[in-house]
PDB file of C-alpha atoms in Angstrom:
ATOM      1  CA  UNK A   1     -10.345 -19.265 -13.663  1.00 43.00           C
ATOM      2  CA  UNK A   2     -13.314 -20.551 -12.108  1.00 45.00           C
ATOM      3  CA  UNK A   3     -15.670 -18.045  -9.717  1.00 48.00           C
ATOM      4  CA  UNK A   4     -16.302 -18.723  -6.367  1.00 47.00           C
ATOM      5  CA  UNK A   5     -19.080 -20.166  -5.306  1.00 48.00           C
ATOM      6  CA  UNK A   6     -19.072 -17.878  -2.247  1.00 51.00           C
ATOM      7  CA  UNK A   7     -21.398 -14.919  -3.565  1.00 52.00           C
ATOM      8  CA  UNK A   8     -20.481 -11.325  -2.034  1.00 54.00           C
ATOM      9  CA  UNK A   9     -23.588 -10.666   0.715  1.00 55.00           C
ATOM     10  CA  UNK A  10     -24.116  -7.650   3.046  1.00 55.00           C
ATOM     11  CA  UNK A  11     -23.576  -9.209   6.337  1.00 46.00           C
ATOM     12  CA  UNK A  12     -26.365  -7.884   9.096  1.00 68.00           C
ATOM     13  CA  UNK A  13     -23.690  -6.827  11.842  1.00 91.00           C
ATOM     14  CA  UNK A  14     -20.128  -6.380  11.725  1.00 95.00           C
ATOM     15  CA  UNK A  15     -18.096  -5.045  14.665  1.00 94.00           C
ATOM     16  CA  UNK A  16     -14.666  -3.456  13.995  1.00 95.00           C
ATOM     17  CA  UNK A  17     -11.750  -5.586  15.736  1.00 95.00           C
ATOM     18  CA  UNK A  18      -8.213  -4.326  14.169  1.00 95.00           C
ATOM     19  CA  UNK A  19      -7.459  -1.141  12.245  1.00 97.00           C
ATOM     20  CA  UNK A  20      -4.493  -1.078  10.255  1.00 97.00           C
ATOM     21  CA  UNK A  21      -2.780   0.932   7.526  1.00 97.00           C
ATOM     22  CA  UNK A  22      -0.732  -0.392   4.339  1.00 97.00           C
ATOM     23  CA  UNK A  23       0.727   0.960   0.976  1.00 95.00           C
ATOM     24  CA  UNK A  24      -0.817   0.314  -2.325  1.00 93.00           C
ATOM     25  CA  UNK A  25       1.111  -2.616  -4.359  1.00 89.00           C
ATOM     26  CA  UNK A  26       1.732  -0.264  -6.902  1.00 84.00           C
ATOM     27  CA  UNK A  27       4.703   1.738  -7.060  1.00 77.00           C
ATOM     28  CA  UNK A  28       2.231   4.631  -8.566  1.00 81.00           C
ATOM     29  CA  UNK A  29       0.310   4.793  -6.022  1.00 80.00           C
ATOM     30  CA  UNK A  30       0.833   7.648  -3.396  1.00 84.00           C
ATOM     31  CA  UNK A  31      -0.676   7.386  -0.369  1.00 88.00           C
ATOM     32  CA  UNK A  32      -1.684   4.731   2.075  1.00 95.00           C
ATOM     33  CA  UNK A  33      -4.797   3.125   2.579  1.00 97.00           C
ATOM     34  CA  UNK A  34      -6.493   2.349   5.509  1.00 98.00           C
ATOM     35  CA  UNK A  35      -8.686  -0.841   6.765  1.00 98.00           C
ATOM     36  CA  UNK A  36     -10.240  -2.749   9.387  1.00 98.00           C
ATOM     37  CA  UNK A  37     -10.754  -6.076  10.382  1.00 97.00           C
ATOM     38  CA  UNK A  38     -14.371  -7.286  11.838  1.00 96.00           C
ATOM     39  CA  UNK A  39     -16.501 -10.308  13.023  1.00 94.00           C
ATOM     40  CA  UNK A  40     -20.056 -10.512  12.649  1.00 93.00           C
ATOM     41  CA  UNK A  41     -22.358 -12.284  14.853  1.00 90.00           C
ATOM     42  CA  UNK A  42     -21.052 -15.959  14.195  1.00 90.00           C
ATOM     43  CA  UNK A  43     -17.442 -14.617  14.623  1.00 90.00           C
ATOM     44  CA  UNK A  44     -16.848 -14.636  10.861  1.00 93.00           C
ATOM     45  CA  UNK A  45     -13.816 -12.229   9.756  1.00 95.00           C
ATOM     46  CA  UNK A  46     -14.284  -9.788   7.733  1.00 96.00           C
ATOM     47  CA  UNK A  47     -12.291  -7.179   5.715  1.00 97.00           C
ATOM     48  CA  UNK A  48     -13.155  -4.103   4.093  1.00 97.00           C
ATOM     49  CA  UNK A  49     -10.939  -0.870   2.957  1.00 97.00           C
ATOM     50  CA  UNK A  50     -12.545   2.322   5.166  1.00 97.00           C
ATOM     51  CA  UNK A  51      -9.804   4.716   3.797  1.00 96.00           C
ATOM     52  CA  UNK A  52      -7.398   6.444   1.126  1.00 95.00           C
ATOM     53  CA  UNK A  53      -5.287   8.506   1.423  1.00 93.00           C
ATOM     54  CA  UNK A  54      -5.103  10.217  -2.020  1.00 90.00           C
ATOM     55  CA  UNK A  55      -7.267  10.103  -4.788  1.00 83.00           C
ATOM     56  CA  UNK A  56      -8.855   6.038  -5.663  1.00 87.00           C
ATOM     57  CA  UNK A  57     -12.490   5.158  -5.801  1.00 92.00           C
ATOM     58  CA  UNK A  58     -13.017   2.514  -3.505  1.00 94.00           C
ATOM     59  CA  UNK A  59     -16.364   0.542  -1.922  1.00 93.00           C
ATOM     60  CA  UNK A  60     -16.131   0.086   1.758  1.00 92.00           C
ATOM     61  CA  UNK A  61     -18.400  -2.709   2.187  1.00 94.00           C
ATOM     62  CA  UNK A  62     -17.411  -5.918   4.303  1.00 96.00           C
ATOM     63  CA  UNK A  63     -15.938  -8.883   2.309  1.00 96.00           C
ATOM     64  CA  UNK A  64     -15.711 -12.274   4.101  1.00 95.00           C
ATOM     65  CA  UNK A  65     -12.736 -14.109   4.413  1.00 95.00           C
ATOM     66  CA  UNK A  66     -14.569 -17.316   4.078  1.00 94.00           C
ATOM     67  CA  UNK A  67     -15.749 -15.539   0.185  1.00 94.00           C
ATOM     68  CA  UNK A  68     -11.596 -14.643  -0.421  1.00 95.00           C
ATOM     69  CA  UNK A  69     -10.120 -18.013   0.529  1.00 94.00           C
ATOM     70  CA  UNK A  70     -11.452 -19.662  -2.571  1.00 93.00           C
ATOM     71  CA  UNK A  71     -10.687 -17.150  -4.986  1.00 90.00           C
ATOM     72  CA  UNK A  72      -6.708 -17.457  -3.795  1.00 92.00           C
ATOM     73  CA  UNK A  73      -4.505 -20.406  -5.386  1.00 82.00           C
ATOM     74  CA  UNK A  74      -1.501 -21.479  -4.524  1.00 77.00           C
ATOM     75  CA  UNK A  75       0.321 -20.499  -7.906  1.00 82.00           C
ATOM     76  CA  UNK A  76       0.350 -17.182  -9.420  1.00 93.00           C
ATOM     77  CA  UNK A  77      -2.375 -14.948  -9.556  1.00 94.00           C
ATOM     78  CA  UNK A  78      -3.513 -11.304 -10.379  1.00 94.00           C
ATOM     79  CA  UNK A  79      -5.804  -9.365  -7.736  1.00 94.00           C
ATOM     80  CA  UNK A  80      -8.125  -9.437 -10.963  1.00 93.00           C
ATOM     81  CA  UNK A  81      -8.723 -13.295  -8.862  1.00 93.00           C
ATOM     82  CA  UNK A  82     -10.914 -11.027  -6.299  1.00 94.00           C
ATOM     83  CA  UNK A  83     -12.884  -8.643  -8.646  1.00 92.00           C
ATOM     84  CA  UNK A  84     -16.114 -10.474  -7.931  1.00 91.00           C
ATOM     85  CA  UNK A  85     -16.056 -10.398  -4.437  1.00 94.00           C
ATOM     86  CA  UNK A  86     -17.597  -6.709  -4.087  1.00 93.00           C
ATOM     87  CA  UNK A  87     -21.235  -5.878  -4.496  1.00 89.00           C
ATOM     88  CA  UNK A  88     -20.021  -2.228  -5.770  1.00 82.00           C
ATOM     89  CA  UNK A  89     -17.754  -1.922  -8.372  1.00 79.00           C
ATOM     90  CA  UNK A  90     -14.901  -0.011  -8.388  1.00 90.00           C
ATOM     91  CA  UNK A  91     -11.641  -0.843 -10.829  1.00 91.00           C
ATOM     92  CA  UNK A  92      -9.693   0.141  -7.259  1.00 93.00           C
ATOM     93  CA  UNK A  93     -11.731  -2.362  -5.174  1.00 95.00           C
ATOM     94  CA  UNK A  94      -9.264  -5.777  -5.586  1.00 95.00           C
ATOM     95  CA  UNK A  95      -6.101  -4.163  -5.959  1.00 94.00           C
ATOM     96  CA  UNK A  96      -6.506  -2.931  -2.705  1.00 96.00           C
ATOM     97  CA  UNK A  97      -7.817  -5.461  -1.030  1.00 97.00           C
ATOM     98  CA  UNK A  98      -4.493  -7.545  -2.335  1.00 96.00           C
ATOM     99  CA  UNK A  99      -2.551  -4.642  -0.946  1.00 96.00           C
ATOM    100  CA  UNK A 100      -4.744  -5.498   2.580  1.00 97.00           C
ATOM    101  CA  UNK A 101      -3.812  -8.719   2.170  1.00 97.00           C
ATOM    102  CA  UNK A 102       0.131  -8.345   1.578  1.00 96.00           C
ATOM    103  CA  UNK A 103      -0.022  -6.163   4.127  1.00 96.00           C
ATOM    104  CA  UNK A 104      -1.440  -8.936   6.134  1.00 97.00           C
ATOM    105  CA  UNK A 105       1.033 -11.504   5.253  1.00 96.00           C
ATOM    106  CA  UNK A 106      -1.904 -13.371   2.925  1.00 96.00           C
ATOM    107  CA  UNK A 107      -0.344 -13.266  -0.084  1.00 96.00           C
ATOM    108  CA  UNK A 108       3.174 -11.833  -1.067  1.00 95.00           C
ATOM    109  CA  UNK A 109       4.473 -10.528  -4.359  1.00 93.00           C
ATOM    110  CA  UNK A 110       6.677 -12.225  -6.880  1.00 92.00           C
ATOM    111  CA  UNK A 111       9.816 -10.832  -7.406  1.00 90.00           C
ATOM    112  CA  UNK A 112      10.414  -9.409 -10.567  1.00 87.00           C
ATOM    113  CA  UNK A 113       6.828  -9.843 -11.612  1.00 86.00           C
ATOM    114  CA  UNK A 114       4.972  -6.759  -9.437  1.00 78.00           C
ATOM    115  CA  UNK A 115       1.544  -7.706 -10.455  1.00 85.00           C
ATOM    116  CA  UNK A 116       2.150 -11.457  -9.704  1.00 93.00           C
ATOM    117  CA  UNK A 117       0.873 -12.573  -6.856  1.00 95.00           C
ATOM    118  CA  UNK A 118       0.920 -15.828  -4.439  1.00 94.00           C
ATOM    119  CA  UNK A 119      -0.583 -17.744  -1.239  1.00 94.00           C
ATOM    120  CA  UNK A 120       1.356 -16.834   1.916  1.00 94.00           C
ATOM    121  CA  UNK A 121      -0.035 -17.575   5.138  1.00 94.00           C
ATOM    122  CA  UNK A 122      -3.667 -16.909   6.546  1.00 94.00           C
ATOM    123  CA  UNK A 123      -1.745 -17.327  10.380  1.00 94.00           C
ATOM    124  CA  UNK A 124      -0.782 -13.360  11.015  1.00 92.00           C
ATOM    125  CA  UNK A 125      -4.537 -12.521  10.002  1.00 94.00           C
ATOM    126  CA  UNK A 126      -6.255 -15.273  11.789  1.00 92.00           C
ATOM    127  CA  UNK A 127      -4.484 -14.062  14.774  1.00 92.00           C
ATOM    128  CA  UNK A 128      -6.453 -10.521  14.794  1.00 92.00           C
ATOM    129  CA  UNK A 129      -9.751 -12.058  15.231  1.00 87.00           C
ATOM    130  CA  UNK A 130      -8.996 -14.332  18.141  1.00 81.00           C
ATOM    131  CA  UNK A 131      -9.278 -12.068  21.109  1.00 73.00           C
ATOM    132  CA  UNK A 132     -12.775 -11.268  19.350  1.00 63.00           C
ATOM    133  CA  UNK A 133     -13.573 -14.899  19.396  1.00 61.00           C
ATOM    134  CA  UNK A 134     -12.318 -15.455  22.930  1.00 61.00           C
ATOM    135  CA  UNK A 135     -14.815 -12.876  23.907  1.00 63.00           C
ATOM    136  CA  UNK A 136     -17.471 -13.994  22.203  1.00 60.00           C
ATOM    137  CA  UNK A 137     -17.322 -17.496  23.615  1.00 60.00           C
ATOM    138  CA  UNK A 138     -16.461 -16.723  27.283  1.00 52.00           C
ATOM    139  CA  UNK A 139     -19.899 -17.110  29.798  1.00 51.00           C
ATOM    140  CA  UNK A 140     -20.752 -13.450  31.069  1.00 49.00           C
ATOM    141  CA  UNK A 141     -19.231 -12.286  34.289  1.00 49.00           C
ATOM    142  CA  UNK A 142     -20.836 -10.317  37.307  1.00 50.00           C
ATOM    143  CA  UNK A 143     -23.683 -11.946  38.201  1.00 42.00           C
TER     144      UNK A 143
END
């Protein structure tokens, strides 16, 4: 599999637009893990895990969505795809950032194969961000 070309990067300012919840994909993992959704100054989205439950290692730092779009394929895939997306390492770190992103409707499971993974749909996601990006672009009020 090729690497992105998209190199993980410490964005300057991210502000927190969606928090959400999910399980992990695997069916050994207890507890839920939480995550938010952000934009930074250009109104780039942004995901990052910011909780779990039970025990995990995880790094909490801001991925893009612009750096995860190329690592995803339309045919089969293993979360291993988004390993290289984190600054800090963590063996936790893209497993549960594809449960984020089943979660989110991104990509979906293949039945019968549990570590198997496909494209679904970048819509449901997308959708978060936009009353961020309606803000952002609306002219100031009270003058």
């Amino acid at each position: 599999m090729s690497k992105s070309s998209v190199k993980p990067s410490k964005p300057t300012t991210i502000k927190s637009v969606y928090q959400g919840n999910c399980p992990k994909l695997s069916t050994r993992g207890v507890g839920n893990l939480s995550y938010e959704l952000g934009t930074d100054e250009a109104g780039n989205g942004h995901v990052r895990i910011s909780a779990n439950a039970s025990s995990g290692a995880f790094s909490n730092e801001w991925v893009s969505l612009a750096g995860i779009k190329p690592n995803l394929k339309s045919g089969p895939f293993s979360s291993v795809a988004m390993k290289d997306l984190f600054l800090r390492r963590s063996a936790n770190n893209h497993g549960y950032l594809a449960a984020i992103l089943k979660a989110e409707g991104v990509i979906t499971v293949l039945p019968g194969k549990p570590i198997m993974l496909t494209l679904g749909t970048w819509d449901t996601i997308e959708q978060k961000f936009k009353p961020a990006k309606k803000a952002k672009d609306s002219p100031p009020t009270g003058e």
